[in-house]
Coordinates of C-alpha atoms in Angstrom, one line a residue:
M1 CA 46.2 -26.8 26.8
T2 CA 46.1 -24.2 24.1
T3 CA 42.7 -22.8 23.2
P4 CA 42.3 -22.8 19.4
M5 CA 41.8 -19.4 17.9
P6 CA 38.5 -18.8 16.2
T7 CA 38.6 -19.1 12.5
A8 CA 38.2 -15.7 10.8
A9 CA 35.5 -15.4 8.2
N10 CA 36.9 -15.6 4.7
P11 CA 36.3 -12.2 3.0
N12 CA 36.3 -14.0 -0.3
D13 CA 33.5 -16.4 0.6
H14 CA 30.5 -14.9 -1.1
R15 CA 28.2 -17.8 -0.1
P16 CA 26.4 -16.1 2.8
R17 CA 25.7 -13.0 0.7
V18 CA 24.5 -15.1 -2.2
A19 CA 22.3 -17.2 0.1
A20 CA 20.8 -14.0 1.7
E21 CA 20.1 -12.6 -1.8
R22 CA 18.4 -15.8 -2.9
R23 CA 16.2 -15.8 0.2
E24 CA 15.2 -12.2 -0.4
R25 CA 14.3 -12.9 -4.0
M26 CA 12.2 -15.9 -2.9
R27 CA 10.4 -13.8 -0.3
K28 CA 9.7 -11.1 -2.9
R29 CA 8.4 -13.7 -5.3
L30 CA 6.0 -15.1 -2.6
V31 CA 4.7 -11.6 -1.6
E32 CA 4.1 -10.7 -5.3
S33 CA 2.2 -14.0 -5.8
A34 CA 0.2 -13.4 -2.6
M35 CA -0.9 -10.0 -3.8
I36 CA -1.9 -11.3 -7.2
V37 CA -3.9 -14.2 -5.6
F38 CA -5.5 -12.0 -3.0
A39 CA -6.5 -9.5 -5.7
D40 CA -8.2 -12.3 -7.6
K41 CA -9.7 -14.4 -4.8
G42 CA -10.1 -12.0 -1.9
V43 CA -8.6 -12.3 1.6
G44 CA -11.2 -14.6 3.1
A45 CA -10.2 -17.7 1.2
S46 CA -7.3 -20.1 2.0
V47 CA -4.8 -19.0 -0.6
I48 CA -1.6 -20.8 0.3
P49 CA -2.0 -23.5 -2.4
D50 CA -2.7 -20.8 -5.0
V51 CA 0.3 -18.7 -3.9
V52 CA 2.6 -21.8 -4.0
A53 CA 1.4 -22.5 -7.5
A54 CA 1.7 -18.9 -8.6
A55 CA 5.2 -18.6 -7.2
E56 CA 6.2 -22.0 -8.7
V57 CA 7.8 -23.2 -5.5
S58 CA 7.3 -26.2 -3.3
Q59 CA 5.0 -26.1 -0.2
G60 CA 8.1 -26.8 1.9
S61 CA 9.9 -23.8 0.5
F62 CA 6.8 -21.6 1.2
Y63 CA 6.7 -22.6 4.9
N64 CA 10.3 -21.4 5.3
Y65 CA 8.9 -17.9 4.9
F66 CA 5.2 -17.8 5.9
R67 CA 2.9 -19.9 8.0
T68 CA -0.6 -18.6 7.5
N69 CA -2.9 -16.5 5.3
E70 CA -2.6 -13.7 7.9
D71 CA 1.2 -13.7 7.6
L72 CA 0.9 -13.2 3.8
L73 CA -1.7 -10.5 4.2
A74 CA 0.4 -8.6 6.7
A75 CA 3.5 -8.9 4.4
V76 CA 1.6 -7.6 1.4
S77 CA -0.1 -4.8 3.3
N78 CA 3.0 -3.6 5.1
E79 CA 5.0 -3.4 1.9
L80 CA 2.3 -1.6 0.0
S81 CA 1.7 0.9 2.8
S82 CA 5.4 1.7 3.0
E83 CA 5.6 2.3 -0.7
M84 CA 2.5 4.4 -0.8
I85 CA 3.7 6.5 2.1
V86 CA 6.9 7.3 0.3
L87 CA 5.1 8.2 -2.9
I88 CA 2.5 10.4 -1.1
E89 CA 5.2 12.0 1.0
S90 CA 6.9 13.1 -2.2
V91 CA 3.7 15.1 -3.0
V92 CA 2.7 16.5 0.4
G93 CA 6.1 16.7 2.2
E94 CA 6.6 20.4 1.6
V95 CA 3.0 21.5 1.8
A96 CA 2.1 23.5 5.0
D97 CA -1.6 24.0 4.6
P98 CA -3.6 21.2 6.3
P99 CA -6.6 21.1 4.0
L100 CA -4.4 21.0 1.0
R101 CA -2.2 18.3 2.5
V102 CA -5.4 16.2 3.2
A103 CA -6.6 16.8 -0.4
L104 CA -3.3 16.0 -2.0
A105 CA -2.7 12.9 0.1
L106 CA -6.2 11.5 -0.6
R107 CA -6.1 12.3 -4.3
S108 CA -2.6 10.7 -4.6
Y109 CA -3.8 7.6 -2.8
L110 CA -6.9 7.2 -5.0
H111 CA -5.2 8.1 -8.3
L112 CA -2.5 5.6 -7.5
T113 CA -5.2 3.0 -6.9
R114 CA -7.1 3.9 -10.1
S115 CA -3.9 3.5 -12.2
H116 CA -3.0 0.1 -10.7
R117 CA -5.9 -2.4 -11.1
L118 CA -4.2 -5.1 -9.0
L119 CA -3.8 -2.6 -6.2
A120 CA -7.5 -1.6 -6.5
C121 CA -8.6 -5.2 -6.4
F122 CA -6.4 -6.1 -3.4
L123 CA -7.5 -3.0 -1.4
A124 CA -11.2 -3.6 -2.3
G125 CA -10.9 -7.1 -0.9
A126 CA -8.7 -6.3 2.1
G127 CA -9.5 -2.7 2.9
L128 CA -12.4 -3.2 5.3
R129 CA -10.6 -6.0 7.0
L130 CA -7.4 -3.9 7.4
A131 CA -9.4 -0.9 8.5
G132 CA -10.5 -2.9 11.6
A133 CA -6.9 -4.1 12.4
G134 CA -5.1 -3.4 15.6
K135 CA -3.2 -0.2 16.6
E136 CA 0.2 -1.4 15.1
A137 CA -1.4 -2.1 11.7
R138 CA -3.2 1.2 11.7
Q139 CA 0.1 3.0 12.4
Q140 CA 1.6 1.4 9.3
S141 CA -1.4 2.4 7.1
A142 CA -0.8 5.1 4.6
V143 CA -4.1 6.7 5.6
Y144 CA -3.3 6.8 9.4
H145 CA 0.2 8.0 8.6
F146 CA -1.0 11.3 7.1
L147 CA -4.5 12.2 8.2
P148 CA -4.8 12.5 12.0
A149 CA -2.2 15.3 12.5
D150 CA -3.5 17.3 9.5
L151 CA -7.1 16.9 10.6
E152 CA -6.3 18.1 14.1
E153 CA -4.4 21.1 12.7
G154 CA -7.2 21.9 10.4
Q155 CA -9.7 21.7 13.2
K156 CA -7.6 24.2 15.2
R157 CA -7.7 26.6 12.3
G158 CA -11.5 26.2 11.8
D159 CA -11.1 24.4 8.5
F160 CA -12.8 21.2 9.5
I161 CA -15.8 20.4 11.7
A162 CA -15.4 19.8 15.4
A163 CA -15.6 16.1 15.9
P164 CA -13.3 13.3 17.3
V165 CA -10.5 12.9 14.8
E166 CA -11.1 9.1 14.8
T167 CA -14.6 9.9 13.5
L168 CA -13.3 12.0 10.7
V169 CA -10.7 9.3 9.8
D170 CA -13.5 6.7 9.7
L171 CA -15.6 9.0 7.4
I172 CA -12.7 9.4 5.0
K173 CA -11.8 5.7 5.0
G174 CA -15.4 4.7 4.4
A175 CA -15.8 7.0 1.4
S176 CA -12.3 5.9 0.1
L177 CA -13.1 2.2 0.4
V178 CA -16.4 2.6 -1.5
A179 CA -14.5 4.5 -4.2
I180 CA -11.8 1.8 -4.3
D181 CA -14.4 -0.9 -4.7
R182 CA -15.9 0.9 -7.6
M183 CA -12.5 1.5 -9.3
A184 CA -11.7 -2.2 -8.8
H185 CA -14.9 -3.5 -10.5
S186 CA -15.9 -0.8 -13.1
R187 CA -14.5 1.8 -15.3
V188 CA -14.5 5.4 -13.9
A189 CA -13.7 8.8 -15.3
K190 CA -10.2 10.0 -15.0
N191 CA -11.2 12.7 -12.5
Y192 CA -13.3 10.3 -10.4
P193 CA -10.8 10.4 -7.5
D194 CA -10.9 14.2 -7.5
T195 CA -14.7 14.3 -7.3
I196 CA -14.6 11.9 -4.3
V197 CA -12.0 14.0 -2.5
A198 CA -14.1 17.2 -3.1
G199 CA -17.1 15.4 -1.6
I200 CA -15.0 14.3 1.4
L201 CA -13.7 17.8 2.0
R202 CA -17.3 19.1 2.0
A203 CA -18.2 16.4 4.5
L204 CA -15.4 17.6 6.7
G205 CA -16.9 21.1 6.7
M206 CA -15.3 23.0 3.9
P207 CA -17.3 25.3 1.6
A208 CA -18.1 23.8 -1.8
G209 CA -16.0 26.2 -3.8
E210 CA -12.9 25.7 -1.6
A211 CA -13.4 21.9 -1.7
E212 CA -13.5 22.0 -5.5
R213 CA -10.5 24.3 -5.7
L214 CA -8.4 22.0 -3.5
A215 CA -9.4 18.9 -5.4
A216 CA -8.3 20.5 -8.7
Q217 CA -4.8 21.5 -7.7
P218 CA -2.0 20.1 -9.9
L219 CA -1.0 16.6 -9.0
P220 CA 2.3 15.0 -10.3
R221 CA 2.1 11.5 -11.8
L222 CA 3.2 9.0 -9.2
V223 CA 5.6 6.4 -10.5
P224 CA 6.5 3.5 -8.2
A225 CA 10.2 2.5 -8.0
E226 CA 11.3 -0.3 -10.4
D227 CA 11.9 -2.7 -7.5
S228 CA 8.7 -1.8 -5.6
L229 CA 6.0 -4.4 -5.1
L230 CA 3.6 -2.4 -7.2
A231 CA 6.0 -2.3 -10.1
R232 CA 6.8 -6.0 -9.8
V233 CA 3.2 -7.2 -9.8
Q234 CA 2.3 -4.9 -12.7
L235 CA 5.2 -6.5 -14.6
R236 CA 4.1 -10.0 -13.8
A237 CA 0.5 -9.2 -14.7
A238 CA 1.6 -7.8 -18.0
A239 CA 3.7 -10.8 -18.7
G240 CA 0.8 -13.1 -17.8
A241 CA -1.6 -11.3 -20.1
Q242 CA 0.9 -11.4 -23.0
A243 CA 1.5 -15.2 -22.4
G244 CA -2.3 -15.8 -22.5
A245 CA -2.9 -13.7 -25.6

C-alpha cells in the first residue's frame, strides 16, 4: 500500500497570515480597551464587561484571548513596561555615570507619565498593586530593569547611602508612586518630575547641589512609536473626546 505524500502548503494561500494578523489586531484592541478602562475605574473592579463594551466585541470573542482581570492587567503592564524600557534606554543607554543614569531614568519615567494622562491614571491605580507583584513581574518592570545595578555601582563609588538595594528601590518607588498619583489627579508644574527626582537623589545621600544639578540635565522629548500601546490609547482617547465634543 502506498503511503500518500503530505500535501505541501500552498505558498499563495494567505489565509493563515490574514487570520494571524486579525487575531493580533483584536488582541491589541482588547489591551488598549483594558488600559482605558483600568485608568478610569481602577484595577480592583471587575472590568471585563466594560472592556468588552469599549472594544465593541462579543464576550465570546473576548474569552478567546483573556480569562480574568489579572490576565488583562498583566497584558497591559507588560506591554507598557516593554515600551517604557525602550524609551528610557534611548536616553540612558550611553551614560556611564550611575547617579546620572538614575536621575535620567527616573526623570524620563516621570515626564513620560506626566505627558500621558491615561498612563498616569493607569499607574496611579495599578502601581502599588504591581509594586507588590512577584519576582517575574518585577523583572519586567521599567523601574527594576534600570535601578538595582546603578544603585549598587553608585554605592561602591560612595555616591549613595549604604543600605540594602531593595530598600533604596522601595524608597524610589514610594516617592514615584505618590508623584504619579498627584500627576493623575491634579495639574502640576512642568518641572515637577525634576523636583521629585532631586528630592529622591538627596534621600539617596547626594549633596543638595549635586542632586539639583543632575535633575536639571538636558532631557530629550520621549515620543512613543506610532504602533505602541501608549500612542494607540492616546489616539483613541483623542477620538473619543472629539466625538463627545
